[in-house]
Backbone as JSON, one array per atom type, in Angstrom:
{
  "sequence": "MAIDEALDRLEAQLQEEGQRVVSSVRGAVRALQERDVELADEVIAFDDEVDQLFLAIEGSIKSLLALQTPVARDLRLLLAMLHINLLLERSADSSVTIAKLSRLVVDADPDPALVDVLVEMGERAER",
  "N": [[0.88, -1.19, 0.08], [0.48, 2.22, -0.89], [2.11, 5.1, 0.64], [0.74, 7.37, 0.88], [-1.96, 6.5, 0.66], [-2.12, 4.99, 3.07], [-1.82, 6.94, 4.92], [-4.22, 8.58, 4.44], [-5.97, 6.57, 5.2], [-5.24, 6.26, 7.98], [-5.95, 8.9, 8.73], [-8.66, 8.86, 8.6], [-9.33, 6.99, 10.4], [-8.51, 8.23, 12.82], [-10.24, 10.4, 12.7], [-12.46, 8.9, 13.16], [-11.9, 7.97, 15.62], [-11.94, 10.26, 17.24], [-14.46, 11.23, 17.03], [-15.87, 9.35, 18.46], [-14.71, 9.83, 20.97], [-15.68, 12.5, 21.42], [-18.47, 11.57, 21.65], [-18.2, 10.16, 24.0], [-17.46, 11.95, 25.88], [-19.45, 13.72, 25.84], [-21.42, 12.05, 26.87], [-20.46, 11.33, 29.48], [-20.6, 13.68, 30.72], [-23.23, 14.3, 30.57], [-24.3, 12.13, 31.97], [-23.32, 12.8, 34.52], [-24.59, 15.27, 35.07], [-27.32, 14.45, 34.93], [-27.46, 12.59, 36.76], [-27.3, 9.92, 35.87], [-26.9, 6.64, 36.07], [-27.0, 4.39, 34.4], [-26.15, 5.5, 31.86], [-23.72, 6.17, 32.59], [-22.34, 3.88, 33.03], [-22.62, 2.97, 30.46], [-20.73, 4.73, 29.15], [-18.45, 3.91, 30.42], [-18.07, 1.3, 29.46], [-17.98, 1.82, 26.86], [-15.39, 2.71, 26.51], [-13.6, 0.56, 25.92], [-13.82, 0.28, 23.06], [-12.71, 2.62, 22.12], [-9.99, 2.17, 23.06], [-9.34, -0.05, 21.58], [-9.31, 1.14, 18.99], [-7.29, 3.12, 19.39], [-4.97, 1.46, 19.86], [-5.0, 0.23, 17.32], [-4.47, 2.25, 15.76], [-2.0, 3.23, 16.58], [-0.44, 1.07, 16.08], [-0.36, 0.95, 13.39], [0.72, 3.32, 12.61], [3.43, 2.81, 13.71], [3.96, 0.83, 12.19], [4.2, 1.97, 9.4], [6.17, 3.67, 9.96], [8.31, 2.09, 10.31], [8.34, 0.55, 8.01], [8.05, 1.98, 5.55], [9.82, 4.19, 5.38], [9.26, 7.33, 5.54], [9.15, 10.35, 3.97], [10.26, 13.91, 5.07], [7.84, 15.46, 5.16], [5.69, 13.72, 5.62], [6.7, 12.07, 7.61], [6.57, 14.08, 9.75], [3.67, 14.44, 9.81], [2.9, 11.82, 10.59], [3.99, 11.59, 13.09], [2.66, 13.8, 14.23], [0.03, 12.67, 14.16], [0.29, 10.44, 15.84], [0.77, 11.73, 18.21], [-1.9, 13.04, 18.51], [-3.41, 10.91, 18.6], [-2.82, 9.76, 20.96], [-3.71, 11.83, 22.82], [-6.44, 11.75, 22.26], [-7.15, 9.33, 23.25], [-6.51, 9.64, 26.0], [-8.23, 11.68, 26.57], [-10.76, 10.25, 26.38], [-10.29, 8.37, 28.39], [-10.42, 10.19, 30.5], [-13.11, 10.8, 30.36], [-14.26, 8.29, 31.19], [-13.25, 8.41, 33.85], [-14.87, 10.58, 34.91], [-17.56, 9.52, 34.57], [-17.26, 7.2, 36.17], [-17.05, 8.59, 38.68], [-19.4, 10.0, 38.66], [-21.33, 7.96, 39.11], [-20.44, 7.21, 41.7], [-21.3, 9.43, 43.26], [-24.01, 9.55, 42.84], [-26.03, 9.68, 44.69], [-25.59, 11.79, 46.25], [-25.71, 15.39, 46.91], [-25.17, 17.64, 44.38], [-22.2, 19.68, 43.8], [-22.81, 22.86, 42.57], [-20.9, 24.53, 41.55], [-18.78, 22.85, 40.83], [-20.05, 21.2, 38.97], [-20.82, 22.79, 36.88], [-18.35, 23.54, 35.94], [-17.44, 21.12, 34.81], [-19.29, 20.66, 32.96], [-18.93, 22.93, 31.35], [-16.43, 22.2, 30.4], [-17.03, 19.87, 28.97], [-18.57, 21.17, 26.92], [-16.77, 22.58, 25.59], [-15.19, 20.64, 24.44], [-16.88, 19.81, 22.46], [-16.57, 21.56, 20.52]],
  "CA": [[0.05, 0.0, 0.09], [1.39, 3.45, -0.99], [2.04, 5.69, 1.97], [-0.47, 8.26, 0.75], [-3.32, 5.67, 0.87], [-2.1, 4.59, 4.33], [-2.03, 8.07, 5.65], [-5.6, 8.78, 4.4], [-6.8, 5.54, 6.16], [-5.08, 6.78, 9.4], [-6.63, 10.29, 9.1], [-9.99, 8.4, 8.73], [-9.33, 6.09, 11.66], [-8.36, 9.11, 13.88], [-11.65, 11.11, 12.88], [-13.52, 8.11, 13.85], [-11.79, 7.94, 17.18], [-12.25, 11.56, 17.76], [-16.1, 11.16, 17.15], [-16.3, 8.33, 19.61], [-14.36, 10.46, 22.24], [-16.59, 13.41, 21.78], [-19.65, 11.06, 22.15], [-17.87, 9.71, 25.36], [-17.43, 13.2, 26.79], [-20.92, 14.25, 26.17], [-22.21, 11.01, 27.72], [-20.09, 11.46, 30.85], [-21.06, 15.12, 31.27], [-24.64, 14.26, 30.65], [-24.56, 11.18, 33.08], [-23.08, 13.52, 35.74], [-25.71, 16.26, 35.17], [-28.65, 13.8, 35.15], [-27.32, 11.43, 37.55], [-27.7, 8.6, 35.11], [-25.92, 5.57, 36.29], [-27.09, 3.51, 33.16], [-25.49, 6.23, 30.9], [-22.16, 6.17, 33.15], [-21.89, 2.43, 32.76], [-22.31, 2.99, 28.85], [-19.5, 5.3, 28.84], [-17.33, 3.08, 30.89], [-18.05, 0.23, 28.61], [-17.61, 2.22, 25.52], [-14.01, 2.94, 26.32], [-12.89, -0.5, 25.3], [-13.82, 0.54, 21.61], [-11.71, 3.68, 21.89], [-8.85, 1.59, 23.32], [-8.99, -0.78, 20.39], [-8.93, 2.04, 17.91], [-6.09, 3.79, 19.81], [-3.96, 0.41, 19.53], [-4.73, -0.08, 15.85], [-3.83, 3.5, 15.03], [-0.64, 3.33, 17.02], [0.34, -0.04, 15.33], [-0.28, 1.35, 11.94], [1.82, 4.18, 12.53], [4.63, 2.29, 13.96], [4.39, -0.01, 10.99], [4.55, 2.84, 8.49], [7.48, 4.4, 10.35], [9.46, 1.04, 10.21], [8.49, -0.08, 6.67], [7.85, 3.07, 4.51], [10.5, 5.19, 5.26], [8.45, 8.34, 5.1], [9.96, 11.79, 3.8], [10.06, 14.76, 6.26], [6.55, 16.01, 5.56], [5.05, 12.46, 6.07], [7.11, 12.0, 8.96], [5.93, 15.0, 10.57], [2.31, 14.16, 9.91], [2.67, 10.5, 11.34], [4.4, 12.19, 14.56], [1.4, 14.51, 14.91], [-1.03, 11.67, 14.26], [0.81, 9.76, 17.04], [0.5, 12.67, 19.32], [-3.22, 13.27, 18.57], [-4.14, 9.5, 19.06], [-2.56, 9.66, 22.53], [-4.57, 12.81, 23.56], [-7.68, 11.2, 22.13], [-7.14, 8.26, 24.24], [-6.44, 10.3, 27.41], [-9.57, 12.23, 26.81], [-11.66, 9.1, 26.67], [-9.96, 7.89, 29.91], [-11.04, 11.14, 31.48], [-14.43, 10.7, 30.36], [-14.58, 7.25, 32.04], [-13.22, 8.62, 35.22], [-16.09, 11.39, 35.3], [-18.53, 8.57, 34.56], [-17.1, 6.48, 37.5], [-17.05, 9.48, 39.75], [-20.78, 10.42, 38.7], [-21.72, 6.7, 39.83], [-20.07, 7.27, 43.13], [-21.93, 10.52, 43.91], [-25.43, 9.62, 42.52], [-27.04, 10.16, 45.88], [-25.08, 13.2, 46.92], [-26.06, 16.63, 46.56], [-23.89, 18.2, 43.67], [-21.64, 21.06, 44.1], [-23.12, 23.33, 41.44], [-19.87, 25.16, 40.69], [-18.06, 21.8, 39.96], [-20.92, 20.61, 37.79], [-20.7, 23.87, 36.04], [-17.02, 23.53, 35.32], [-17.29, 19.92, 34.11], [-20.29, 20.95, 31.77], [-18.18, 23.88, 30.47], [-15.3, 21.58, 29.76], [-17.61, 19.03, 28.01], [-19.11, 21.87, 25.9], [-15.4, 22.89, 24.77], [-14.78, 19.29, 23.76], [-17.78, 19.79, 21.37], [-16.24, 22.63, 19.45]],
  "C": [[0.87, 1.17, -0.04], [0.94, 4.26, 0.39], [1.09, 6.71, 2.07], [-1.72, 7.63, 1.2], [-3.19, 5.32, 2.53], [-2.22, 5.82, 5.36], [-3.56, 8.58, 5.54], [-6.31, 7.8, 5.35], [-6.69, 5.98, 7.62], [-5.82, 7.88, 9.79], [-8.16, 9.74, 9.35], [-10.26, 7.63, 9.95], [-9.33, 7.26, 12.88], [-9.71, 10.03, 13.97], [-12.69, 10.2, 13.62], [-13.36, 8.09, 15.47], [-12.04, 9.18, 17.81], [-13.83, 11.81, 17.94], [-16.51, 10.43, 18.39], [-15.9, 9.2, 20.82], [-15.22, 11.64, 22.49], [-17.97, 12.87, 22.27], [-19.37, 10.59, 23.7], [-17.9, 10.94, 26.45], [-18.72, 13.72, 27.01], [-21.71, 13.25, 27.1], [-21.77, 11.16, 29.05], [-20.5, 12.65, 31.48], [-22.53, 14.96, 31.55], [-24.95, 13.21, 31.89], [-24.4, 11.96, 34.47], [-24.18, 14.49, 35.89], [-27.0, 15.6, 35.63], [-28.73, 12.77, 36.21], [-27.74, 10.12, 37.03], [-26.75, 7.7, 35.19], [-25.91, 4.74, 34.95], [-26.14, 4.16, 32.22], [-23.98, 6.14, 31.45], [-21.68, 4.86, 32.77], [-21.74, 2.48, 31.2], [-21.0, 3.48, 28.37], [-18.33, 4.53, 29.32], [-17.16, 2.03, 29.77], [-17.55, 0.5, 27.19], [-16.07, 2.57, 25.42], [-13.27, 1.83, 25.7], [-12.73, -0.27, 23.75], [-12.82, 1.57, 21.45], [-10.23, 3.15, 22.04], [-8.45, 0.78, 22.11], [-8.47, 0.12, 19.18], [-7.44, 2.71, 18.14], [-4.87, 2.73, 19.35], [-3.76, 0.29, 18.09], [-4.03, 1.03, 15.2], [-2.34, 3.49, 15.35], [0.22, 2.28, 16.29], [0.62, 0.49, 13.91], [0.79, 2.42, 11.73], [3.24, 3.81, 12.73], [5.04, 1.46, 12.64], [4.84, 0.82, 9.79], [5.9, 3.38, 8.76], [8.57, 3.38, 9.95], [9.57, 0.58, 8.7], [8.46, 0.89, 5.37], [8.98, 3.94, 4.29], [10.17, 6.73, 4.79], [9.55, 9.61, 5.07], [9.55, 12.65, 4.97], [8.57, 15.15, 6.43], [5.73, 14.88, 6.15], [5.38, 12.12, 7.4], [6.52, 12.74, 10.0], [4.37, 14.8, 10.94], [2.1, 13.0, 10.62], [2.98, 10.92, 12.84], [3.17, 12.87, 15.06], [0.21, 13.57, 15.18], [-0.87, 10.73, 15.51], [0.36, 10.46, 18.33], [-1.03, 12.9, 19.65], [-3.85, 12.0, 19.15], [-3.89, 9.44, 20.5], [-3.44, 10.54, 23.21], [-5.96, 12.32, 23.41], [-8.02, 10.35, 23.14], [-7.25, 8.67, 25.66], [-7.78, 10.96, 27.59], [-10.8, 11.35, 27.02], [-11.46, 8.6, 28.1], [-10.48, 8.99, 30.89], [-12.68, 11.15, 31.51], [-14.95, 9.54, 31.19], [-14.33, 7.56, 33.5], [-14.37, 9.69, 35.62], [-17.21, 10.43, 35.38], [-18.44, 7.73, 35.84], [-17.35, 7.33, 38.59], [-18.7, 9.8, 39.8], [-21.55, 9.05, 39.32], [-21.63, 6.84, 41.26], [-21.07, 8.36, 44.07], [-23.41, 10.61, 43.54], [-26.41, 10.13, 43.57], [-26.6, 11.39, 46.5], [-25.58, 14.35, 46.33], [-24.93, 17.28, 45.83], [-23.56, 19.4, 43.89], [-21.75, 21.71, 42.59], [-21.82, 23.88, 40.59], [-19.06, 23.87, 40.09], [-18.88, 21.14, 38.85], [-20.65, 21.61, 36.69], [-19.4, 24.03, 35.18], [-16.85, 22.41, 34.39], [-18.31, 20.11, 32.78], [-19.59, 21.85, 30.8], [-16.97, 23.16, 29.63], [-15.83, 20.7, 28.55], [-18.07, 19.79, 26.75], [-17.72, 22.26, 24.92], [-14.99, 21.81, 23.94], [-15.58, 19.24, 22.41], [-17.33, 20.66, 20.09], [-15.11, 22.25, 18.52]]
}
């Protein structure tokens, strides 16, 4: 496979991962706002899909680096994709943390300031 085709495929995978992460962030924030334990459980379970995408993308990038000898432009793009992939996976992990915490505090009175900050963070992720 030509490197340009591989890069296009990687870009599509990163976009898919990004969409899943945005869904995860939205779900975690909504679970916290609405005290929805079922939604929190879905966000937690959904993380496995993001983890699988992360590993597949990382493996593809490593393979391209090892087998294709990319030129400087492609190398920079691959390194950026590697970094983006890691940041997306970390964001998904943060969503899981919020979902787990929302399950723990479902019966507690929420701190409005904290909820507002988390909602604002979630809204920023959507932009």
